[in-house]
Amino acid sequence: MTEKKATDEQIMAALAKHNGIRTMAAAELKLSERGLLRRLAAMRGAGLEVRGTTYQNRNPPPTADFEFTPLPDDDIPIEQLIEQRKRKFTHKREHEEASKLIPIRIKIGGPIGLLHFGDPHVDDDGCDIEAIERHTALVNATEGLFACNVGDTTNNWTGRLARLYADQTTSAAQAWRIAEWFVNRCRWLYMIGGNHDLWSGSGDPLKWIAKQQNSLYKSSEARIALRFPNGAEVRVNARHDHSGSSIWNPAHGPMKAALMGTRDHIYVAGHKHESAYSVLKDPIQGITMHAIKVASYKVYDRYAKERGFRDNSLSPCALTVIDPSLQHDHPDMVKVFWEPEVGADYLRWLRSR
Ligand SMILES: [Fe+2]
Ligand SMILES: [Fe+2]
């Protein structure tokens, strides 16, 4: 078709068909683009309303010179992705709801003891590994005594802090060997991941070590309901750290959790490497609430020395003895000891009565 042979109607139809894209309209009309422009100018001069381009380059025109097959998407279809997200949320909800209060059924009758190990940092040169050996042996030797870990099992230096391996004589590989030795020395009622442990991210090796031992491992926190054979319940609210601090009261964090959060019998935290203890009563239930902070087996701490932290450690751990035979509001249902051997003696005496 020559420039003159294309009618005004044909030009208008071709422009409408190709969304105003002049190159495509010209190709259909077998006109040069310049020829089409001249015709459009003439049509406008004659008073015709010629549509402008709405070209948005969403679908580049196929050319005769080349073509390609679009690549398949590198992800699953959106419908499957949404289904996956729903399943993931369902699992997450089930886990989070079940974690709000984790029941642990105590099978052994009579009083029990919980030995709350302070931050172990087992690979640190300043860690009292002999005390760890003694205290884990005590757990194994004492009927009704269970071990609990509030986190920071190893130094686990990562990222920029990995340079700190230069300041200790254990390697990262040795650190995990010691951690495995430590965890396998006794049975843990629960283990919590501290900030040092969580630096491993979702691949935290402690999670797998604890799994092998069939122990409860939770990152950062665990709220547990100990259910005794006689029907008594004692709740333990353990966190690597309870938020809040006070220069006047080292037990401020767990006390705040007891006063402003859930009302449980035992609050225990580590992280700050200091011992602290305060006792409170819940006026509603009448229970006695023990707010405890355990220090650390990392007895000699370069960081604490550098920063000038005062020595606030009574013991690297604390032992709580629970007598489920007492009324739920009896003030002596839970007793706190700083020397685990003394606490174990009390537990043995209580169980022998
Ligand atoms: Fe910590
Ligand atoms: Fe720590």
Short mmCIF file of C-alpha atoms and ligand atoms in Angstrom, two decimals:
data_model
loop_
_atom_site.label_atom_id
_atom_site.label_comp_id
_atom_site.label_asym_id
_atom_site.label_seq_id
_atom_site.Cartn_x
_atom_site.Cartn_y
_atom_site.Cartn_z
CA MET A 1 0.00 0.00 0.00
CA THR A 2 1.41 3.38 -0.92
CA GLU A 3 1.09 6.44 1.25
CA LYS A 4 -1.83 7.79 -0.75
CA LYS A 5 -3.65 4.50 -1.06
CA ALA A 6 -4.18 4.06 2.72
CA THR A 7 -7.50 5.64 3.56
CA ASP A 8 -8.00 7.87 6.61
CA GLU A 9 -10.25 5.17 8.08
CA GLN A 10 -7.59 2.48 7.57
CA ILE A 11 -4.99 4.69 9.29
CA MET A 12 -7.33 5.41 12.22
CA ALA A 13 -8.17 1.67 12.55
CA ALA A 14 -4.51 0.66 12.46
CA LEU A 15 -3.61 3.23 15.14
CA ALA A 16 -6.51 2.06 17.34
CA LYS A 17 -5.52 -1.59 16.86
CA HIS A 18 -1.91 -0.92 17.89
CA ASN A 19 -2.71 1.38 20.79
CA GLY A 20 -1.42 4.43 18.94
CA ILE A 21 2.00 2.93 18.32
CA ARG A 22 2.95 4.51 15.03
CA THR A 23 5.71 2.09 14.07
CA MET A 24 3.33 -0.89 14.31
CA ALA A 25 0.49 0.93 12.55
CA ALA A 26 2.90 1.94 9.77
CA ALA A 27 4.13 -1.65 9.44
CA GLU A 28 0.56 -2.93 9.04
CA LEU A 29 -0.32 -0.23 6.53
CA LYS A 30 2.94 -0.97 4.69
CA LEU A 31 3.89 2.69 5.00
CA SER A 32 7.14 4.22 6.12
CA GLU A 33 6.89 5.81 9.57
CA ARG A 34 7.72 9.18 8.05
CA GLY A 35 4.98 8.65 5.41
CA LEU A 36 2.48 7.85 8.18
CA LEU A 37 3.50 11.00 10.07
CA ARG A 38 2.88 13.08 6.96
CA ARG A 39 -0.57 11.51 6.54
CA LEU A 40 -1.41 12.13 10.18
CA ALA A 41 -0.34 15.77 9.86
CA ALA A 42 -2.57 16.09 6.80
CA MET A 43 -5.47 14.43 8.60
CA ARG A 44 -5.10 16.76 11.60
CA GLY A 45 -4.98 19.69 9.12
CA ALA A 46 -8.30 18.44 7.69
CA GLY A 47 -9.84 18.62 11.17
CA LEU A 48 -9.72 14.93 12.03
CA GLU A 49 -9.00 13.98 15.61
CA VAL A 50 -6.02 11.61 15.50
CA ARG A 51 -5.28 9.71 18.68
CA GLY A 52 -1.85 10.12 20.30
CA THR A 53 0.30 7.26 21.48
CA THR A 54 -0.37 5.41 24.75
CA TYR A 55 2.76 3.35 24.30
CA GLN A 56 4.06 1.87 27.58
CA ASN A 57 6.46 -0.74 26.29
CA ARG A 58 4.87 -3.52 28.35
CA ASN A 59 4.97 -5.99 25.51
CA PRO A 60 7.76 -5.21 23.15
CA PRO A 61 6.62 -5.96 19.62
CA PRO A 62 7.79 -9.21 18.09
CA THR A 63 10.23 -8.50 15.34
CA ALA A 64 10.83 -10.55 12.30
CA ASP A 65 14.54 -10.50 12.98
CA PHE A 66 14.60 -12.55 16.21
CA GLU A 67 12.47 -14.05 18.92
CA PHE A 68 13.08 -15.86 22.19
CA THR A 69 11.11 -18.14 24.45
CA PRO A 70 10.56 -16.41 27.81
CA LEU A 71 12.44 -18.10 30.66
CA PRO A 72 10.41 -20.02 33.24
CA ASP A 73 9.96 -18.17 36.57
CA ASP A 74 12.67 -19.04 39.11
CA ASP A 75 10.16 -19.37 41.95
CA ILE A 76 7.08 -21.50 42.65
CA PRO A 77 3.69 -20.20 41.45
CA ILE A 78 2.12 -17.58 43.72
CA GLU A 79 -0.80 -19.91 44.61
CA GLN A 80 1.64 -22.52 45.97
CA LEU A 81 3.65 -19.80 47.74
CA ILE A 82 0.54 -18.54 49.55
CA GLU A 83 -0.41 -22.13 50.52
CA GLN A 84 3.14 -22.62 51.88
CA ARG A 85 2.93 -19.38 53.90
CA LYS A 86 -0.39 -20.52 55.40
CA ARG A 87 1.11 -23.87 56.44
CA LYS A 88 4.19 -22.11 57.88
CA PHE A 89 2.00 -19.74 59.91
CA THR A 90 -0.10 -22.66 61.21
CA HIS A 91 3.06 -24.45 62.44
CA LYS A 92 4.41 -21.23 63.94
CA ARG A 93 1.14 -20.54 65.75
CA GLU A 94 1.02 -24.09 67.14
CA HIS A 95 4.64 -23.77 68.37
CA GLU A 96 4.19 -20.31 69.88
CA GLU A 97 0.89 -21.13 71.59
CA ALA A 98 2.34 -24.38 73.03
CA SER A 99 5.42 -22.44 74.21
CA LYS A 100 3.43 -20.00 76.34
CA LEU A 101 3.42 -22.49 79.21
CA ILE A 102 5.26 -25.78 78.66
CA PRO A 103 4.02 -28.58 80.92
CA ILE A 104 6.65 -30.94 82.33
CA ARG A 105 5.21 -33.91 84.18
CA ILE A 106 7.46 -34.86 87.09
CA LYS A 107 7.31 -38.63 87.50
CA ILE A 108 9.25 -38.84 90.74
CA GLY A 109 7.27 -38.35 93.94
CA GLY A 110 8.27 -35.97 96.75
CA PRO A 111 10.46 -32.86 96.74
CA ILE A 112 12.76 -32.07 93.82
CA GLY A 113 15.61 -29.65 93.23
CA LEU A 114 16.51 -27.52 90.22
CA LEU A 115 20.17 -26.61 89.81
CA HIS A 116 20.17 -23.45 87.71
CA PHE A 117 23.57 -23.23 86.02
CA GLY A 118 24.70 -19.64 85.39
CA ASP A 119 26.16 -18.73 81.98
CA PRO A 120 28.62 -21.60 81.39
CA HIS A 121 30.88 -20.08 78.65
CA VAL A 122 32.58 -23.49 78.82
CA ASP A 123 35.34 -22.66 76.32
CA ASP A 124 36.45 -19.45 78.05
CA ASP A 125 39.86 -19.50 79.74
CA GLY A 126 38.17 -17.90 82.78
CA CYS A 127 35.56 -20.69 83.06
CA ASP A 128 35.73 -22.78 86.25
CA ILE A 129 35.43 -26.11 84.43
CA GLU A 130 36.19 -28.00 87.65
CA ALA A 131 33.05 -26.51 89.27
CA ILE A 132 31.04 -27.53 86.19
CA GLU A 133 32.39 -31.06 86.54
CA ARG A 134 31.51 -31.13 90.26
CA HIS A 135 28.03 -29.64 89.86
CA THR A 136 27.00 -31.88 86.95
CA ALA A 137 28.22 -34.89 88.99
CA LEU A 138 26.13 -33.62 91.93
CA VAL A 139 23.02 -33.61 89.71
CA ASN A 140 23.68 -37.22 88.71
CA ALA A 141 24.35 -38.29 92.30
CA THR A 142 21.30 -36.62 93.88
CA GLU A 143 17.89 -38.20 93.54
CA GLY A 144 15.30 -35.66 92.43
CA LEU A 145 17.84 -33.02 91.38
CA PHE A 146 17.62 -31.72 87.80
CA ALA A 147 19.91 -29.41 85.83
CA CYS A 148 18.73 -26.21 84.13
CA ASN A 149 20.74 -23.98 81.81
CA VAL A 150 19.95 -20.28 81.27
CA GLY A 151 22.21 -19.86 78.23
CA ASP A 152 25.57 -18.70 76.86
CA THR A 153 26.90 -22.24 76.87
CA THR A 154 29.94 -21.23 74.77
CA ASN A 155 31.50 -17.89 73.84
CA ASN A 156 30.58 -18.65 70.20
CA TRP A 157 32.35 -15.56 68.86
CA THR A 158 30.99 -14.70 65.43
CA GLY A 159 31.29 -11.85 62.92
CA ARG A 160 33.58 -9.06 64.12
CA LEU A 161 33.87 -10.78 67.52
CA ALA A 162 35.50 -13.85 65.91
CA ARG A 163 38.81 -12.04 66.49
CA LEU A 164 38.32 -12.80 70.21
CA TYR A 165 39.25 -16.44 69.56
CA ALA A 166 42.78 -15.01 69.47
CA ASP A 167 42.37 -14.14 73.16
CA GLN A 168 41.41 -17.66 74.29
CA THR A 169 43.35 -20.87 74.05
CA THR A 170 40.44 -22.99 72.79
CA SER A 171 39.48 -23.06 69.12
CA ALA A 172 35.89 -22.88 67.89
CA ALA A 173 36.00 -26.63 67.16
CA GLN A 174 37.25 -27.39 70.69
CA ALA A 175 34.54 -25.12 72.11
CA TRP A 176 31.83 -27.31 70.57
CA ARG A 177 33.54 -30.48 71.80
CA ILE A 178 33.53 -29.07 75.36
CA ALA A 179 29.91 -27.95 74.95
CA GLU A 180 28.90 -31.46 73.90
CA TRP A 181 30.83 -32.93 76.85
CA PHE A 182 29.09 -30.47 79.19
CA VAL A 183 25.57 -31.08 77.89
CA ASN A 184 26.03 -34.86 77.93
CA ARG A 185 27.28 -34.90 81.52
CA CYS A 186 23.79 -34.80 83.00
CA ARG A 187 20.11 -34.70 82.11
CA TRP A 188 18.71 -31.19 81.58
CA LEU A 189 15.18 -30.26 82.55
CA TYR A 190 15.48 -27.41 80.08
CA MET A 191 18.14 -25.45 78.23
CA ILE A 192 17.88 -21.87 77.02
CA GLY A 193 19.88 -20.26 74.24
CA GLY A 194 21.65 -17.06 75.34
CA ASN A 195 22.73 -14.20 73.12
CA HIS A 196 26.10 -15.89 72.50
CA ASP A 197 24.32 -19.10 71.45
CA LEU A 198 21.90 -17.24 69.20
CA TRP A 199 24.77 -15.74 67.21
CA SER A 200 24.79 -19.10 65.41
CA GLY A 201 21.39 -18.16 63.94
CA SER A 202 18.93 -20.88 62.99
CA GLY A 203 21.76 -23.44 62.81
CA ASP A 204 22.48 -23.25 66.56
CA PRO A 205 24.45 -26.50 67.27
CA LEU A 206 23.15 -26.59 70.86
CA LYS A 207 19.66 -27.18 69.54
CA TRP A 208 20.88 -30.40 67.93
CA ILE A 209 22.99 -31.45 70.91
CA ALA A 210 19.96 -30.96 73.19
CA LYS A 211 17.75 -32.84 70.72
CA GLN A 212 20.04 -35.86 70.85
CA GLN A 213 19.57 -35.85 74.61
CA ASN A 214 15.81 -35.41 74.27
CA SER A 215 16.03 -32.21 76.37
CA LEU A 216 13.84 -29.15 75.99
CA TYR A 217 15.82 -26.39 74.24
CA LYS A 218 14.32 -22.95 73.69
CA SER A 219 16.01 -19.80 72.50
CA SER A 220 15.92 -16.90 74.98
CA GLU A 221 13.07 -18.05 77.21
CA ALA A 222 11.05 -20.94 78.58
CA ARG A 223 8.03 -20.77 80.85
CA ILE A 224 7.46 -24.15 82.39
CA ALA A 225 4.72 -25.68 84.52
CA LEU A 226 6.13 -28.48 86.66
CA ARG A 227 3.23 -30.85 87.30
CA PHE A 228 3.80 -33.11 90.29
CA PRO A 229 2.24 -36.55 90.85
CA ASN A 230 0.19 -35.15 93.77
CA GLY A 231 -1.40 -32.53 91.48
CA ALA A 232 0.73 -29.57 92.65
CA GLU A 233 1.98 -27.13 90.00
CA VAL A 234 5.06 -24.92 90.23
CA ARG A 235 5.82 -22.56 87.39
CA VAL A 236 9.35 -21.62 86.35
CA ASN A 237 9.83 -18.53 84.22
CA ALA A 238 13.36 -18.76 82.84
CA ARG A 239 14.93 -16.29 80.46
CA HIS A 240 18.51 -15.63 79.48
CA ASP A 241 17.70 -12.11 80.66
CA HIS A 242 14.57 -10.45 81.98
CA SER A 243 14.34 -6.92 80.62
CA GLY A 244 14.93 -3.97 82.91
CA SER A 245 17.81 -3.03 85.19
CA SER A 246 18.45 -0.84 88.21
CA ILE A 247 21.72 0.26 89.75
CA TRP A 248 20.03 -0.07 93.18
CA ASN A 249 18.57 -3.54 92.71
CA PRO A 250 20.30 -6.25 90.65
CA ALA A 251 17.13 -8.41 90.85
CA HIS A 252 15.10 -5.66 89.16
CA GLY A 253 14.66 -7.54 85.81
CA PRO A 254 13.09 -10.76 87.17
CA MET A 255 11.18 -8.74 89.82
CA LYS A 256 9.66 -6.57 87.12
CA ALA A 257 8.63 -9.72 85.21
CA ALA A 258 6.97 -11.08 88.39
CA LEU A 259 5.18 -7.84 89.21
CA MET A 260 4.15 -6.74 85.74
CA GLY A 261 3.97 -9.98 83.79
CA THR A 262 2.93 -13.52 84.60
CA ARG A 263 2.76 -14.58 88.26
CA ASP A 264 5.03 -17.61 88.60
CA HIS A 265 6.88 -19.25 91.49
CA ILE A 266 10.45 -19.06 90.20
CA TYR A 267 11.93 -16.40 87.92
CA VAL A 268 15.49 -17.10 86.87
CA ALA A 269 17.84 -15.31 84.48
CA GLY A 270 21.53 -15.22 83.61
CA HIS A 271 23.33 -12.96 81.13
CA LYS A 272 24.60 -10.19 83.44
CA HIS A 273 26.92 -12.60 85.31
CA GLU A 274 25.70 -11.42 88.70
CA SER A 275 23.80 -13.09 91.52
CA ALA A 276 20.63 -11.46 92.76
CA TYR A 277 17.60 -12.53 94.72
CA SER A 278 14.36 -10.99 95.82
CA VAL A 279 11.19 -12.55 97.12
CA LEU A 280 7.68 -11.25 96.44
CA LYS A 281 4.16 -12.37 97.15
CA ASP A 282 1.39 -12.52 94.57
CA PRO A 283 -1.57 -11.16 96.54
CA ILE A 284 -4.11 -12.76 94.18
CA GLN A 285 -2.96 -16.40 94.25
CA GLY A 286 -1.07 -16.08 97.52
CA ILE A 287 2.01 -17.73 96.03
CA THR A 288 5.56 -16.73 96.90
CA MET A 289 7.53 -15.57 93.86
CA HIS A 290 11.31 -15.90 93.81
CA ALA A 291 13.17 -13.50 91.49
CA ILE A 292 16.65 -14.93 90.95
CA LYS A 293 19.65 -14.03 88.84
CA VAL A 294 22.45 -16.54 88.51
CA ALA A 295 26.02 -15.43 87.78
CA SER A 296 28.42 -17.37 85.57
CA TYR A 297 30.97 -20.16 85.54
CA LYS A 298 33.13 -17.63 83.65
CA VAL A 299 34.61 -16.53 86.94
CA TYR A 300 37.44 -14.45 85.50
CA ASP A 301 36.04 -12.10 82.89
CA ARG A 302 38.30 -9.84 80.83
CA TYR A 303 35.33 -7.75 79.64
CA ALA A 304 34.05 -7.19 83.21
CA LYS A 305 37.56 -6.17 84.28
CA GLU A 306 37.93 -3.74 81.37
CA ARG A 307 34.56 -2.15 82.12
CA GLY A 308 35.14 -2.07 85.87
CA PHE A 309 32.06 -4.16 86.79
CA ARG A 310 31.97 -4.98 90.51
CA ASP A 311 32.01 -8.59 91.57
CA ASN A 312 28.36 -9.42 92.22
CA SER A 313 28.66 -13.18 92.11
CA LEU A 314 27.62 -15.25 95.14
CA SER A 315 27.97 -18.50 93.21
CA PRO A 316 28.02 -19.55 89.55
CA CYS A 317 24.58 -21.12 90.05
CA ALA A 318 21.56 -21.35 92.34
CA LEU A 319 19.63 -24.36 93.57
CA THR A 320 15.91 -24.21 94.23
CA VAL A 321 14.29 -26.98 96.26
CA ILE A 322 10.56 -27.44 95.68
CA ASP A 323 8.37 -29.24 98.19
CA PRO A 324 5.12 -30.04 96.36
CA SER A 325 3.58 -31.49 99.54
CA LEU A 326 3.17 -27.97 100.97
CA GLN A 327 0.09 -25.86 100.21
CA HIS A 328 0.43 -23.83 97.00
CA ASP A 329 0.58 -20.60 99.04
CA HIS A 330 3.04 -21.87 101.65
CA PRO A 331 6.02 -19.45 101.76
CA ASP A 332 8.51 -22.35 102.03
CA MET A 333 7.28 -24.31 99.04
CA VAL A 334 10.43 -23.09 97.24
CA LYS A 335 13.79 -22.62 98.97
CA VAL A 336 16.82 -21.00 97.34
CA PHE A 337 20.44 -22.05 97.96
CA TRP A 338 23.59 -20.55 96.49
CA GLU A 339 25.90 -23.42 97.37
CA PRO A 340 24.60 -26.43 95.42
CA GLU A 341 26.10 -28.98 97.83
CA VAL A 342 24.16 -27.39 100.74
CA GLY A 343 20.98 -27.29 98.65
CA ALA A 344 21.46 -30.96 97.67
CA ASP A 345 21.91 -31.88 101.37
CA TYR A 346 18.62 -30.10 102.18
CA LEU A 347 16.87 -31.91 99.30
CA ARG A 348 18.19 -35.29 100.48
CA TRP A 349 17.02 -34.54 104.03
CA LEU A 350 13.61 -33.38 102.82
CA ARG A 351 13.17 -36.49 100.66
CA SER A 352 14.24 -38.80 103.50
CA ARG A 353 11.58 -37.53 105.94
FE FE B 1 24.46 -13.36 77.67
FE FE B 2 27.07 -14.63 79.36
#
